[in-house]
Tab-separated table of C-alpha atoms in Angstrom:
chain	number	residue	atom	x	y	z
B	1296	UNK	CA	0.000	0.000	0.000
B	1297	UNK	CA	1.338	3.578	-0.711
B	1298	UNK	CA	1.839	5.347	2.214
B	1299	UNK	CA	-0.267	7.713	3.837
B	1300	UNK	CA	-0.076	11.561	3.225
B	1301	UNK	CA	-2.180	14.459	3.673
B	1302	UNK	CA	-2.531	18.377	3.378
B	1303	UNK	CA	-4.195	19.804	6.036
B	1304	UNK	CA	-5.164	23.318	5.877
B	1305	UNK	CA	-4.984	24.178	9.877
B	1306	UNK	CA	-5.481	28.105	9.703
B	1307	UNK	CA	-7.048	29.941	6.792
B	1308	UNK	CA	-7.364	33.613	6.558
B	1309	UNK	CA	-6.639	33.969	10.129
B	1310	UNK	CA	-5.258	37.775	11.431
B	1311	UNK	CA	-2.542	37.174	13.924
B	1312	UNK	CA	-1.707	39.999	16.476
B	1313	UNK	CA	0.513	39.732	19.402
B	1314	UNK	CA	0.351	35.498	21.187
B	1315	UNK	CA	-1.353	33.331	18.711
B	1316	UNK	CA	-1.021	29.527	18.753
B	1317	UNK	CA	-3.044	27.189	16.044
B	1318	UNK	CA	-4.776	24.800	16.804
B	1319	UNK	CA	-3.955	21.106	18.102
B	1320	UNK	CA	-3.073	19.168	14.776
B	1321	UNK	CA	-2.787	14.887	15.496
B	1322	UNK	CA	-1.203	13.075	13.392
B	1323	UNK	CA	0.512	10.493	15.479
B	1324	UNK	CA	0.278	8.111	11.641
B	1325	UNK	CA	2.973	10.467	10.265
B	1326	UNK	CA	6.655	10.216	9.884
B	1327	UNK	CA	7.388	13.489	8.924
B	1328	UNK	CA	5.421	16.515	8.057
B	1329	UNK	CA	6.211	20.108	6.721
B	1330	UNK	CA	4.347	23.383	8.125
B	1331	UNK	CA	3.991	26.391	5.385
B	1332	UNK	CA	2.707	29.500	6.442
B	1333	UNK	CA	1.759	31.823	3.688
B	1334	UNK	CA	0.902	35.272	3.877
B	1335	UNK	CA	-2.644	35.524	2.182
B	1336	UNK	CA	-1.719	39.782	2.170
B	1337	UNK	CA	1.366	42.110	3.006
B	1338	UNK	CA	1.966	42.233	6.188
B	1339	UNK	CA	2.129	44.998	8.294
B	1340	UNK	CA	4.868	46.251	10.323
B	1341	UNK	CA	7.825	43.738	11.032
B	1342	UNK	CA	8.163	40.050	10.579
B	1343	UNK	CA	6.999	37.796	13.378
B	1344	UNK	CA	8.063	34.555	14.302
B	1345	UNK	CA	6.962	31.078	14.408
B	1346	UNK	CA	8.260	28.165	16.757
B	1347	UNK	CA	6.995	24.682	16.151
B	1348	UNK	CA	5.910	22.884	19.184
B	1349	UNK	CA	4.722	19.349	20.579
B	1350	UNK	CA	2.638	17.736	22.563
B	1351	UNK	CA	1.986	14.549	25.141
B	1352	UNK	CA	-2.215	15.269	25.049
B	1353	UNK	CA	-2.798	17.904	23.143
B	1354	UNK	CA	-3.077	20.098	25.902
B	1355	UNK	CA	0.311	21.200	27.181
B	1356	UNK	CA	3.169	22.194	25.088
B	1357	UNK	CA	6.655	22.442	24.579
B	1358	UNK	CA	9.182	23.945	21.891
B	1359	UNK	CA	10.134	21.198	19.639
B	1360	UNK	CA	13.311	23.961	19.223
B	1361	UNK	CA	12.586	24.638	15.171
B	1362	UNK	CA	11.248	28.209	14.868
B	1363	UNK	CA	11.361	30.287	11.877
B	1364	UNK	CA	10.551	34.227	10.070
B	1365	UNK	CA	6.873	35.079	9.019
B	1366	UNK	CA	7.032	35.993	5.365
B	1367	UNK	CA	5.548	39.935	5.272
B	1368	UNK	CA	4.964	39.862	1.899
B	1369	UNK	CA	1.170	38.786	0.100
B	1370	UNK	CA	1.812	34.703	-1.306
B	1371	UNK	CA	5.561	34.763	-0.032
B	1372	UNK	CA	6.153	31.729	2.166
B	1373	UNK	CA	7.979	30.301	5.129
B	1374	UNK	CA	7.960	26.769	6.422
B	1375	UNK	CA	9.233	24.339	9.047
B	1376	UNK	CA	10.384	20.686	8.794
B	1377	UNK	CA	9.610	17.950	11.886
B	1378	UNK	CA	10.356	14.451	12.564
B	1379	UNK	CA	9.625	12.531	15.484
B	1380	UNK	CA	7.159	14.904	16.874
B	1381	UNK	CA	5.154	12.231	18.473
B	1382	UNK	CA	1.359	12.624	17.784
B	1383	UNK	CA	0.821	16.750	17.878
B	1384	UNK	CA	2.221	19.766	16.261
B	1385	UNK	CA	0.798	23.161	16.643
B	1386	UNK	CA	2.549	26.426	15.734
B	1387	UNK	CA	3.254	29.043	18.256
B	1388	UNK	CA	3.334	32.924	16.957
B	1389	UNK	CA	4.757	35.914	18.247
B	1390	UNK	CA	3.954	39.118	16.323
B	1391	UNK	CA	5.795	42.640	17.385
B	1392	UNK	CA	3.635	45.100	18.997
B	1393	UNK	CA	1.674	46.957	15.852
B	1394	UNK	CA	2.629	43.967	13.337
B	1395	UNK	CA	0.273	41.906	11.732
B	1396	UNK	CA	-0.339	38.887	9.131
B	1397	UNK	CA	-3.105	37.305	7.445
B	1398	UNK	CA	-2.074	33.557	7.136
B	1399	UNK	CA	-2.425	30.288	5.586
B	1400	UNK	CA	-1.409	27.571	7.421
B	1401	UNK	CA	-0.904	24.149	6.002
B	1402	UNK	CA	0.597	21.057	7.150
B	1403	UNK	CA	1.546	18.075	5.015
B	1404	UNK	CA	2.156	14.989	6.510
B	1405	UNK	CA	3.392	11.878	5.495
B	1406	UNK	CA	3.667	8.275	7.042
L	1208	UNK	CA	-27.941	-20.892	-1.641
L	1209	UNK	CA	-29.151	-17.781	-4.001
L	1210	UNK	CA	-27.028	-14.882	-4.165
L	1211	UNK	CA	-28.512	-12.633	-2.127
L	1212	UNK	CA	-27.874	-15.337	0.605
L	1213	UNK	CA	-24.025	-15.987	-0.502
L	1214	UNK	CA	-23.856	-12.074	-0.242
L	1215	UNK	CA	-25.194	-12.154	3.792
L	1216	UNK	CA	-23.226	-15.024	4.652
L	1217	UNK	CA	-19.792	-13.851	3.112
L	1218	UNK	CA	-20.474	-10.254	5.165
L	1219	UNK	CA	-21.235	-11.743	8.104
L	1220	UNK	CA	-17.919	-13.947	7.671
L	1221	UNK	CA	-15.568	-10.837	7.283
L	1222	UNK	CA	-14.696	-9.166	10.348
L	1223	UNK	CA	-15.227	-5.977	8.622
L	1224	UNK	CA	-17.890	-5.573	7.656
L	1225	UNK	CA	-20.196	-8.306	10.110
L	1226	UNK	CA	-20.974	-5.330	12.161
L	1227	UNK	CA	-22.852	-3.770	9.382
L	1228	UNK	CA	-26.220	-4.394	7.777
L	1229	UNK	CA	-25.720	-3.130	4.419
L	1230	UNK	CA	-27.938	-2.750	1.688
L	1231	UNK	CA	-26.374	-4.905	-1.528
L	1232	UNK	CA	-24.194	-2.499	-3.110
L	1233	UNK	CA	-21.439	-1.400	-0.544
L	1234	UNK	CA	-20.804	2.360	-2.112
L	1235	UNK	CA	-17.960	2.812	0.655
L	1236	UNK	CA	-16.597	1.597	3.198
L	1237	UNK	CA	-14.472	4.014	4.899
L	1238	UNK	CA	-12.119	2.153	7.698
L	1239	UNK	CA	-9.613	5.238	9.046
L	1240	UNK	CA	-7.022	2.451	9.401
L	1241	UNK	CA	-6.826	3.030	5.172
L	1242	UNK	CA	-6.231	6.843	5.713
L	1243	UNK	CA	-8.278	9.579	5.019
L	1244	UNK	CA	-10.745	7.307	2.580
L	1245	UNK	CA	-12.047	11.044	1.284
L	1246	UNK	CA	-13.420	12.760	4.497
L	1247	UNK	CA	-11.693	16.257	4.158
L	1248	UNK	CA	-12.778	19.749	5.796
L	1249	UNK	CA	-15.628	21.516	4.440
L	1250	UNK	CA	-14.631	24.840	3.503
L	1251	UNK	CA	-17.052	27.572	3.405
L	1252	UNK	CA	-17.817	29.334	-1.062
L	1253	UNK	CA	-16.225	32.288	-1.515
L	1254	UNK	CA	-15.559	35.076	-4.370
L	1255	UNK	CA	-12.518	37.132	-4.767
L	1256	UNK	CA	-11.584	36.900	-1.570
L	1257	UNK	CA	-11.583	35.001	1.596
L	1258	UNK	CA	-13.205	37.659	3.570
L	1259	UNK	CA	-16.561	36.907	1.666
L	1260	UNK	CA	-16.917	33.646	3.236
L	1261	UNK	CA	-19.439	33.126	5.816
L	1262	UNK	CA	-18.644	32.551	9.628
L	1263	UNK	CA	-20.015	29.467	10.010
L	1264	UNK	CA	-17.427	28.047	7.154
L	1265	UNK	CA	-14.836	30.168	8.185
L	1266	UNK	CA	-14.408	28.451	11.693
L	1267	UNK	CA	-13.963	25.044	9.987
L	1268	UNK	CA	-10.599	22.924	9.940
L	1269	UNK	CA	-9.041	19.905	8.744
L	1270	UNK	CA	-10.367	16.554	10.144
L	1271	UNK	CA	-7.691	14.268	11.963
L	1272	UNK	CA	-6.774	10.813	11.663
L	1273	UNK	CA	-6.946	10.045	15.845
L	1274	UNK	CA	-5.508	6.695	18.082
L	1275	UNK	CA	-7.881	8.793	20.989
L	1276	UNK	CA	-5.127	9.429	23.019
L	1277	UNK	CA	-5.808	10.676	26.512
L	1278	UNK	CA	-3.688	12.287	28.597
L	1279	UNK	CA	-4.268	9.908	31.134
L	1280	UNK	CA	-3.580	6.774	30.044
L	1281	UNK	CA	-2.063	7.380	26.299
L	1282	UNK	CA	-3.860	5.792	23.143
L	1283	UNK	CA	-7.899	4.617	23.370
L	1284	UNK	CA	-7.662	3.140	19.730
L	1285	UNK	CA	-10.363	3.349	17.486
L	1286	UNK	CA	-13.462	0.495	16.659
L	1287	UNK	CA	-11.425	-1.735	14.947
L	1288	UNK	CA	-7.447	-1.192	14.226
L	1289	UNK	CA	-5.775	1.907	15.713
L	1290	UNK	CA	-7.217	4.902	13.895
L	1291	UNK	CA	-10.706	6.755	13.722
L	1292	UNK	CA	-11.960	10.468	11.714
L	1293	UNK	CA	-11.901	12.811	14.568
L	1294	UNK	CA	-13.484	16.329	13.878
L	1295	UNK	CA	-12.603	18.740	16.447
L	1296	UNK	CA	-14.205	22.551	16.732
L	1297	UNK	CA	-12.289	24.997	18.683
L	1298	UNK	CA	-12.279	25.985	22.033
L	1299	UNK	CA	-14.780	28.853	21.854
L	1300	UNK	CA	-18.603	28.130	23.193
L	1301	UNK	CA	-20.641	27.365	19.922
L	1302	UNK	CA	-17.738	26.909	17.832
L	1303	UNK	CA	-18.838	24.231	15.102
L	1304	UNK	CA	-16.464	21.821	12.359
L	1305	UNK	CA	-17.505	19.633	10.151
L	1306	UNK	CA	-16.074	17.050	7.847
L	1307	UNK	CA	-17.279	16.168	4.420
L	1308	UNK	CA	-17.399	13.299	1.783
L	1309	UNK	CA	-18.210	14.302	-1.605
L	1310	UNK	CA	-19.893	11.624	-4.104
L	1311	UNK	CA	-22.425	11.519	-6.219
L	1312	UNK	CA	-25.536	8.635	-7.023
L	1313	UNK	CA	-25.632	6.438	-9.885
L	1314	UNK	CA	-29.739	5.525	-9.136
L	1315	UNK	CA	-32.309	7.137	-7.293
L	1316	UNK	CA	-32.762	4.559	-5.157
L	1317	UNK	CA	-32.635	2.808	-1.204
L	1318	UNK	CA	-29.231	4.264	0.717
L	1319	UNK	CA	-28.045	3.097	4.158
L	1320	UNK	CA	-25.776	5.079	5.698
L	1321	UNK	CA	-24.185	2.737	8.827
L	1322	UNK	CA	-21.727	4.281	11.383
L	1323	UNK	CA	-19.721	3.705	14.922
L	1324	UNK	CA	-19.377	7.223	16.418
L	1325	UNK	CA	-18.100	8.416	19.719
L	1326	UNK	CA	-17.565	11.754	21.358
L	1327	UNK	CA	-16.242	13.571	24.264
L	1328	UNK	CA	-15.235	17.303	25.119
L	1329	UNK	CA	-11.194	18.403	25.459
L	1330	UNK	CA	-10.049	16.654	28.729
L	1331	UNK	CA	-8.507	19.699	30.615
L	1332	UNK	CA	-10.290	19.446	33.386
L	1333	UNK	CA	-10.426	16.249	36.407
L	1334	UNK	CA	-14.620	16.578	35.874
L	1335	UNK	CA	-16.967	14.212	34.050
L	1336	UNK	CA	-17.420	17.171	31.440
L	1337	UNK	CA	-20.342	15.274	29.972
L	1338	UNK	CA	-22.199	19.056	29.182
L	1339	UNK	CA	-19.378	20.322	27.548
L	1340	UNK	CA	-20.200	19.027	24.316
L	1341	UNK	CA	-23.690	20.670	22.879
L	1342	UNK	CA	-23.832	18.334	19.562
L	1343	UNK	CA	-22.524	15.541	16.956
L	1344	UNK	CA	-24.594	14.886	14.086
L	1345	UNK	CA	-24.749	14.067	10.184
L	1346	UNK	CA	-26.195	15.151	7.571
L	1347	UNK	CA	-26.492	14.346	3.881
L	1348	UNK	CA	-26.503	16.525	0.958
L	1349	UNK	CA	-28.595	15.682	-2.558
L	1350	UNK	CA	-29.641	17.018	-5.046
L	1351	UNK	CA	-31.695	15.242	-8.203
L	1352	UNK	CA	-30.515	14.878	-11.557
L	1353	UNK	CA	-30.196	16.583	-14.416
L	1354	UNK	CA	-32.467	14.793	-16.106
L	1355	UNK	CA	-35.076	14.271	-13.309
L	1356	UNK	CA	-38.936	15.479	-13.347
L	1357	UNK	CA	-38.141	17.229	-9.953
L	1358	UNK	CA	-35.238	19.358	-9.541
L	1359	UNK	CA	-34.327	19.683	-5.513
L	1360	UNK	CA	-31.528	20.214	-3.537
L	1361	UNK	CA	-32.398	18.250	-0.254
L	1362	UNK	CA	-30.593	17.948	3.087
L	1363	UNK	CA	-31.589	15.936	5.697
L	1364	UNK	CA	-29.789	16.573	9.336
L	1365	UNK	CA	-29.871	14.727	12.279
L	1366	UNK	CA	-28.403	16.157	15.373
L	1367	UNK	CA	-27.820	14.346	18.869
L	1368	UNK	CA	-28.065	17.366	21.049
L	1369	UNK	CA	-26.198	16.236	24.165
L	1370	UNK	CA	-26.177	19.527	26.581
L	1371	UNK	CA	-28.226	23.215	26.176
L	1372	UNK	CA	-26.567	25.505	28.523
L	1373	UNK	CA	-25.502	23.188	31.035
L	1374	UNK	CA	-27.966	20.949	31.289
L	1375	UNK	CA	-27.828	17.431	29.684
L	1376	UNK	CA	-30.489	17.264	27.340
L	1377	UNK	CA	-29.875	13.946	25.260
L	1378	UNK	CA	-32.169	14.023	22.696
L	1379	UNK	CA	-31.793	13.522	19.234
L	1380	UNK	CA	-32.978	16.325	16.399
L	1381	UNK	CA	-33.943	17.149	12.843
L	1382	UNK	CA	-33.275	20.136	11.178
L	1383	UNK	CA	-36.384	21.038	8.380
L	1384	UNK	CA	-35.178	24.576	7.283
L	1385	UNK	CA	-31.555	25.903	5.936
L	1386	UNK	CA	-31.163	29.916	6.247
L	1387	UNK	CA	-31.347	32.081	4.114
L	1388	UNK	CA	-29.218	31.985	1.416
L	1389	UNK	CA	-26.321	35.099	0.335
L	1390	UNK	CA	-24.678	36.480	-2.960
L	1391	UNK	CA	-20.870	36.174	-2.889
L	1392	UNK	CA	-19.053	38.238	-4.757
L	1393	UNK	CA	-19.904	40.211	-7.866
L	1394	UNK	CA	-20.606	37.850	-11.165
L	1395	UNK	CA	-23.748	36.290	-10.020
L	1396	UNK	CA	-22.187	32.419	-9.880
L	1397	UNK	CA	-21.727	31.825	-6.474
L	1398	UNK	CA	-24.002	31.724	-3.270
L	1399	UNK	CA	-23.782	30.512	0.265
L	1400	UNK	CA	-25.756	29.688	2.909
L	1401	UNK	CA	-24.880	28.143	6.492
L	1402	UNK	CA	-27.434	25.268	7.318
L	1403	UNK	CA	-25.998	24.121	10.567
L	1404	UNK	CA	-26.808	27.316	11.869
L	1405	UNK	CA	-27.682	26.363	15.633
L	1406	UNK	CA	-31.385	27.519	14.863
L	1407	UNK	CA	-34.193	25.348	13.674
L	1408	UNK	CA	-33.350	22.028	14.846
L	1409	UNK	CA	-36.852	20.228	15.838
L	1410	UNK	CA	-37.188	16.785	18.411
L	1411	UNK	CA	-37.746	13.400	16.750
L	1412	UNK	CA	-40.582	11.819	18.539
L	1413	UNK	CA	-39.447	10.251	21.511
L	1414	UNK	CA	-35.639	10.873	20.386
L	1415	UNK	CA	-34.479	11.254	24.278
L	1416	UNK	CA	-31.548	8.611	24.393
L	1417	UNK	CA	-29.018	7.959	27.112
L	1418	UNK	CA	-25.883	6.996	25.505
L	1419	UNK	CA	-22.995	5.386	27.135
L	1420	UNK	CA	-20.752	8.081	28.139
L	1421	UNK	CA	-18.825	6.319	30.792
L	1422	UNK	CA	-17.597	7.296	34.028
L	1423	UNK	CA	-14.164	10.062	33.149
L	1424	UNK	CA	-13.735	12.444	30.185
L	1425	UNK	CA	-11.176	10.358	28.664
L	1426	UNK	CA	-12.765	7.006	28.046
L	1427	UNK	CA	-15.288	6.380	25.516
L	1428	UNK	CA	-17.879	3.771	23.850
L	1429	UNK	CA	-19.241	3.283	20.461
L	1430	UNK	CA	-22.117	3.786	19.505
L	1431	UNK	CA	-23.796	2.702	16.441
L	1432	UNK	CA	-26.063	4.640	14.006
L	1433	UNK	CA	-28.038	3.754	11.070
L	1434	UNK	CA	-30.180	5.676	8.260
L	1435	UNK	CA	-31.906	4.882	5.797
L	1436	UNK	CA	-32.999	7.309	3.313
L	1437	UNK	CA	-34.943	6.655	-0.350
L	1438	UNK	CA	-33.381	8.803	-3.412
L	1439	UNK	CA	-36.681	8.224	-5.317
L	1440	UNK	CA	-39.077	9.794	-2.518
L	1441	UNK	CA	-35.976	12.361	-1.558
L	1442	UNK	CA	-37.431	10.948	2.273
L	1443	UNK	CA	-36.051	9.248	5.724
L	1444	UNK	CA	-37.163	5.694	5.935
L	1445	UNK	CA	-35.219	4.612	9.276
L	1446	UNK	CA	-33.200	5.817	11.706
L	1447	UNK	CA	-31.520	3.558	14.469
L	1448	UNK	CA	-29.107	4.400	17.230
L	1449	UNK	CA	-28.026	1.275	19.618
L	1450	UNK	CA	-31.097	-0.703	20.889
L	1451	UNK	CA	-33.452	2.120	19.466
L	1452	UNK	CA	-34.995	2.833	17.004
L	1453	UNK	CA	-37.031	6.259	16.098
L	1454	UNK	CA	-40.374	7.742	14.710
L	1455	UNK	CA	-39.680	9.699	12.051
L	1456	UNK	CA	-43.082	10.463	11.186
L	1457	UNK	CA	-42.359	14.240	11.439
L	1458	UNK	CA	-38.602	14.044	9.777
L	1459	UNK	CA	-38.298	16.650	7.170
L	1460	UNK	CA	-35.444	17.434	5.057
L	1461	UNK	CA	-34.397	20.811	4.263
L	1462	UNK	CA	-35.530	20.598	0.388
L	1463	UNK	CA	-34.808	23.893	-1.387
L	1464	UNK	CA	-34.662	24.377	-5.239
L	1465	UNK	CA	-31.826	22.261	-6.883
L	1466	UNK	CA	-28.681	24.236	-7.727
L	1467	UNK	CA	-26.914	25.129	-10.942
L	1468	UNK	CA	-23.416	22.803	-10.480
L	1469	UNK	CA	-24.880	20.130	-8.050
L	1470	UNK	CA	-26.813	17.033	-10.418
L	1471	UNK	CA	-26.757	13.836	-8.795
L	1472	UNK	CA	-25.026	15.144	-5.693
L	1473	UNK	CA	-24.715	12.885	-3.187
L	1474	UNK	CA	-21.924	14.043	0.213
L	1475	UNK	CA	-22.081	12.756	3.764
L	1476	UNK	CA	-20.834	15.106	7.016
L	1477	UNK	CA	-20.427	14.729	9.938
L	1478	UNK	CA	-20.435	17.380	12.917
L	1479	UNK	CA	-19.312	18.338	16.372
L	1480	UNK	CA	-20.296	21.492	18.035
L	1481	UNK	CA	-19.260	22.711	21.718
L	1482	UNK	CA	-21.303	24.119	24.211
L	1483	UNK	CA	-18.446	25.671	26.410
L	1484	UNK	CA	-14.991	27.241	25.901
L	1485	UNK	CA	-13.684	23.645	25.266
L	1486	UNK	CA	-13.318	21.787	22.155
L	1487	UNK	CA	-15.341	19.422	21.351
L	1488	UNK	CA	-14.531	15.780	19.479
L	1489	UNK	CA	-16.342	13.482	17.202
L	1490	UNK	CA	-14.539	10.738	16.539
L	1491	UNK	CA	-16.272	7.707	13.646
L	1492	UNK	CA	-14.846	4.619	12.831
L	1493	UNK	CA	-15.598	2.657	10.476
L	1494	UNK	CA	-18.519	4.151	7.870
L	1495	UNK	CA	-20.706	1.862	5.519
L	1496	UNK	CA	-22.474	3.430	3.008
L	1497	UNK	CA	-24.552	0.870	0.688
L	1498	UNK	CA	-27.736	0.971	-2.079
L	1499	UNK	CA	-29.873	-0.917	-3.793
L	1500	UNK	CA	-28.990	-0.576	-7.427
């Protein structure tokens, strides 16, 4: 059987300010998996960041110690890379004070 | 032995699908242990841009492939093999999601649409939780053919509305009217119109059921569900859940007039729906969907 893999759009059209975190994505079947953020408009004011982070549950969280730019500009790109993540990935944001993003989130995922 | 009898006695032998009662033709037969098997998120129309989509869409996500794990004590598993569909709404009171299989029908005919379902609100709390999750429900989504004398676009929805505002209600719902439906965009193509809209659902006769919800938030039972619906009449013949089953005397579908792009539509959903700030989970495993053609 060819093995399993999926695109999951997590976050669409979503305005991030300040703390944001997406929500819990499972996907305990997967190897590997890839997380593209893409800004769906030009940002405004400076870039923010992004740091990829695991779970036991679910519930609590810890950096899985990837993080990475926000692209700032409208369809311009950024992504992460995981491997044994165990069963949940979520994204964690920080945006400067007065900077903001409209983003697409998408993870692929493959067993 | 006929065929029809060779048929039974072949399903009943396969481990599979001997939980099932299907109707001849098996039209799927989704086990999550074989991935996905087409259940994806159901995103919201839209024109131009993304801001024209309504609410009710916009809030919708991916749906997960889920071994139940708990926080407690790790993986639940699923029916049968390790993996179920779980569709999980955010953590905001009313938040909805819903997943969707897109086919369409070959015959205007008998459909039975079989399923083990469980469900249980986000575990981050050492309570029972068992009025933390408002709903779970399905719903199909027709619409006749091209061809046909009658040209409808009908949805039938059936809701099991576990807890109103704290109180655990149980009961299981129909929903007879959509709202009202909204232009998108500017060229006169595309429309929209949110149907689970928490408004409108009505009680099935007697639909109060007490499902097995067991004794923490973390472990769960399945529970089976079964309806049948005729293409030709466009009505509900049957509806089972468990040891019961349920008048639908009064069952309407929402029927409104059929669609430019939709002939011979034929997609199953499935939905979750919170009734607190916690998310709420609908897990299924397997589905059988079978006709009579």
């Amino acid at each position: 059987m060819i093995p399993e893999s999926q695109s999951a759009v997590i976050a669409r059209n979503e305005t991030w300010r300040g703390q944001v975190f997406t929500e819990p994505y499972e996907a305990g079947w997967a190897r590997e998996a890839v997380v593209f953020v893409t800004a769906l408009a030009n940002a405004t004011g400076p870039a923010g960041t992004a740091h990829l982070e695991i779970s036991p549950d679910g519930m609590r969280w810890a950096r899985e110690g990837t993080s990475f730019t926000l692209p700032t500009t409208k369809d311009s790109i950024a992504f992460a890379r995981a491997s044994h993540f165990g069963n949940w990935l979520r994204l964690a944001v920080e945006m400067p004070a007065t900077a903001e993003l409209v983003a697409l989130v998408t993870i692929h995922s493959k067993a | 032995m006929n065929a029809d009898d060779l048929r039974r006695a072949m399903q009943l032998a396969d481990p599979r699908l001997s939980r099932f009662d299907p109707l001849p033709r098996i039209i799927a037969f989704d086990d999550f242990d074989r991935g996905f098997c087409g259940w994806t998120q159901l995103v919201g129309n839209y024109e131009h841009t993304l801001d024209s989509m309504l609410p009710g869409y916009a809030q919708h996500s991916q749906a997960m492939l889920s071994t139940l794990t708990t926080w407690d004590f790790g993986s639940h598993g699923s029916h049968d093999g390790s993996y179920a569909l779980k569709i999980a709404t955010k953590a905001k009171r009313g938040a909805q999601n819903v997943a969707v299989k897109r086919l369409t029908f070959r015959k205007r005919g008998p459909l039975r649409l079989e399923f083990y379902f469980t469900f249980k609100p986000e575990a981050n709390a050492l309570r029972l939780l068992e009025t933390d999750v408002r709903a779970i429900g399905f719903l199909y989504d027709f619409q006749t053919g091209d061809q046909d004398g009658d040209a409808w676009r009908v949805m039938p929805h059936l809701r099991f509305l576990n807890a109103e505002n704290g109180a655990h209600v149980q009961k299981w719902q129909f929903k007879p009217r959509t709202m009202p439906f909204k232009e998108l965009g500017d060229e006169g193509k595309i429309v929209s119109h949110y149907h689970l809209d928490p408004s409108g659902w009505e009680d099935l006769p007697g639909g109060h059921q007490r499902l097995c919800y067991n004794e923490i938030p973390t472990k769960v039972n399945w529970h089976y569900a079964c309806l049948d619906f005729d293409l030709a009449t466009m009505q509900a013949t049957g509806f089972r859940c468990n040891d019961r089953a349920f008048d639908l005397t009064p069952f309407a579908p929402i029927r409104i007039p059929a669609m430019r792009n939709l002939w011979c539509m034929l997609n199953l959903a499935f939905f979750a729906e919170t009734d607190t700030d916690k998310r709420a989970f609908l897990y299924v495993d397997s589905v059988c969907l079978s006709g009579d053609f």
